[in-house]
Tab-separated table of C-alpha atoms in Angstrom:
chain	number	residue	atom	x	y	z
Q	242	UNK	CA	12.996	89.549	-59.354
Q	243	UNK	CA	12.028	87.915	-56.059
Q	244	UNK	CA	13.413	89.049	-52.725
Q	245	UNK	CA	14.995	86.388	-50.515
Q	246	UNK	CA	15.803	87.274	-46.920
Q	247	UNK	CA	18.246	84.843	-45.325
Q	248	UNK	CA	17.762	85.442	-41.625
Q	249	UNK	CA	20.602	84.576	-39.287
Q	250	UNK	CA	20.290	84.369	-35.539
Q	251	UNK	CA	22.294	87.344	-34.295
Q	252	UNK	CA	20.146	89.360	-31.860
Q	253	UNK	CA	21.626	92.582	-33.240
Q	254	UNK	CA	20.309	92.059	-36.773
Q	255	UNK	CA	17.795	89.223	-37.108
Q	256	UNK	CA	14.703	91.404	-36.697
Q	257	UNK	CA	15.747	93.697	-39.577
Q	258	UNK	CA	14.457	91.144	-42.101
Q	259	UNK	CA	10.901	91.757	-40.951
Q	260	UNK	CA	11.064	95.309	-42.311
Q	261	UNK	CA	10.984	93.802	-45.815
Q	262	UNK	CA	7.527	93.776	-47.349
Q	263	UNK	CA	5.667	90.460	-47.161
Q	264	UNK	CA	5.638	88.386	-50.303
Q	265	UNK	CA	9.291	87.495	-50.737
Q	266	UNK	CA	11.053	84.379	-49.563
Q	267	UNK	CA	12.284	84.256	-45.969
Q	268	UNK	CA	14.653	81.512	-44.844
Q	269	UNK	CA	16.352	80.639	-41.567
Q	270	UNK	CA	18.360	77.874	-39.965
Q	271	UNK	CA	18.831	75.358	-37.185
Q	272	UNK	CA	17.161	76.283	-33.881
Q	273	UNK	CA	16.250	79.775	-35.021
Q	274	UNK	CA	12.585	79.102	-34.395
Q	275	UNK	CA	13.342	79.687	-30.693
Q	276	UNK	CA	14.303	83.300	-31.553
Q	277	UNK	CA	11.125	84.393	-33.293
Q	278	UNK	CA	7.546	85.140	-32.312
Q	279	UNK	CA	4.745	83.036	-33.830
Q	280	UNK	CA	3.864	85.997	-36.066
Q	281	UNK	CA	7.454	86.244	-37.295
Q	282	UNK	CA	7.656	82.471	-37.822
Q	283	UNK	CA	4.575	82.654	-40.034
Q	284	UNK	CA	6.575	84.721	-42.562
Q	285	UNK	CA	9.226	82.056	-43.164
Q	286	UNK	CA	8.972	80.084	-46.383
Q	287	UNK	CA	11.848	77.601	-45.921
Q	288	UNK	CA	14.083	76.284	-43.167
Q	289	UNK	CA	17.531	74.704	-43.254
Q	290	UNK	CA	18.739	72.081	-40.766
Q	291	UNK	CA	21.755	70.724	-42.599
Q	292	UNK	CA	23.618	69.192	-39.689
Q	293	UNK	CA	23.572	65.397	-39.566
Q	294	UNK	CA	20.512	64.313	-37.616
Q	295	UNK	CA	22.512	62.572	-34.902
Q	296	UNK	CA	24.449	65.812	-34.308
Q	297	UNK	CA	21.469	68.134	-34.017
Q	298	UNK	CA	19.540	65.655	-31.870
Q	299	UNK	CA	22.501	65.306	-29.465
Q	300	UNK	CA	23.081	69.059	-29.400
Q	301	UNK	CA	19.410	69.607	-28.528
Q	302	UNK	CA	18.804	66.658	-26.203
Q	303	UNK	CA	17.709	69.114	-23.491
Q	304	UNK	CA	15.438	70.923	-25.961
Q	305	UNK	CA	13.236	68.278	-27.591
Q	306	UNK	CA	11.056	71.136	-28.848
Q	307	UNK	CA	13.475	71.554	-31.765
Q	308	UNK	CA	12.755	68.131	-33.221
Q	309	UNK	CA	9.051	68.543	-32.498
Q	310	UNK	CA	9.039	71.864	-34.339
Q	311	UNK	CA	10.748	70.279	-37.339
Q	312	UNK	CA	8.125	67.516	-37.319
Q	313	UNK	CA	5.194	69.932	-37.224
Q	314	UNK	CA	6.257	72.998	-39.188
Q	315	UNK	CA	4.405	73.540	-42.441
Q	316	UNK	CA	7.250	74.830	-44.617
Q	317	UNK	CA	9.996	72.945	-46.462
Q	318	UNK	CA	12.866	71.944	-44.182
Q	319	UNK	CA	16.021	71.288	-46.176
Q	320	UNK	CA	18.015	68.503	-44.546
Q	321	UNK	CA	20.755	66.031	-45.411
Q	322	UNK	CA	17.980	63.616	-46.412
Q	323	UNK	CA	14.217	63.309	-46.384
Q	324	UNK	CA	12.904	61.906	-43.090
Q	325	UNK	CA	9.524	60.168	-42.872
Q	326	UNK	CA	8.859	61.565	-39.392
Q	327	UNK	CA	9.491	65.129	-40.632
Q	328	UNK	CA	6.817	65.405	-43.329
Q	329	UNK	CA	8.058	68.647	-44.897
Q	330	UNK	CA	11.721	67.568	-44.963
Q	331	UNK	CA	13.405	67.862	-48.345
Q	332	UNK	CA	16.771	66.393	-49.259
Q	333	UNK	CA	19.125	69.326	-49.770
Q	334	UNK	CA	20.607	69.091	-53.300
Q	335	UNK	CA	24.177	69.036	-51.985
Q	336	UNK	CA	25.740	67.421	-55.062
Q	337	UNK	CA	24.115	69.916	-57.422
Q	338	UNK	CA	25.285	72.825	-55.260
Q	339	UNK	CA	28.816	71.395	-55.189
Q	340	UNK	CA	28.789	71.256	-58.986
Q	341	UNK	CA	27.660	74.892	-59.251
Q	342	UNK	CA	29.967	76.289	-56.557
Q	343	UNK	CA	32.936	74.059	-57.286
Q	344	UNK	CA	33.682	73.131	-53.684
Q	345	UNK	CA	32.446	70.528	-51.252
Q	346	UNK	CA	33.075	72.280	-47.958
Q	347	UNK	CA	31.093	75.082	-46.396
Q	348	UNK	CA	31.822	76.720	-43.056
Q	349	UNK	CA	28.301	77.654	-41.968
Q	350	UNK	CA	24.658	76.808	-42.604
Q	351	UNK	CA	24.165	80.039	-44.512
Q	352	UNK	CA	27.086	79.235	-46.818
């Protein structure tokens, strides 16, 4: 069995994931890279930015570092589609997940 730590962004709990031994999967979301040290970021194995690109670009227009980070990170970034300018972007398998879960609406990135 492989450990997967899904790390949210709450300051009260996000650092707890780093107590897990290295070697498992570690995932986070959105602009979370602003919350972690470079050493912590090196432990992540996947990232999720599932908002439509226009939305997350508008929401971060004053923080262009978010898009730059997505373009240069070296782990898979699950997104609504694969983007040529984000080399590690991977189309999130939304339809397959819908078929497994039986719903087509989620209320958060973690869901």
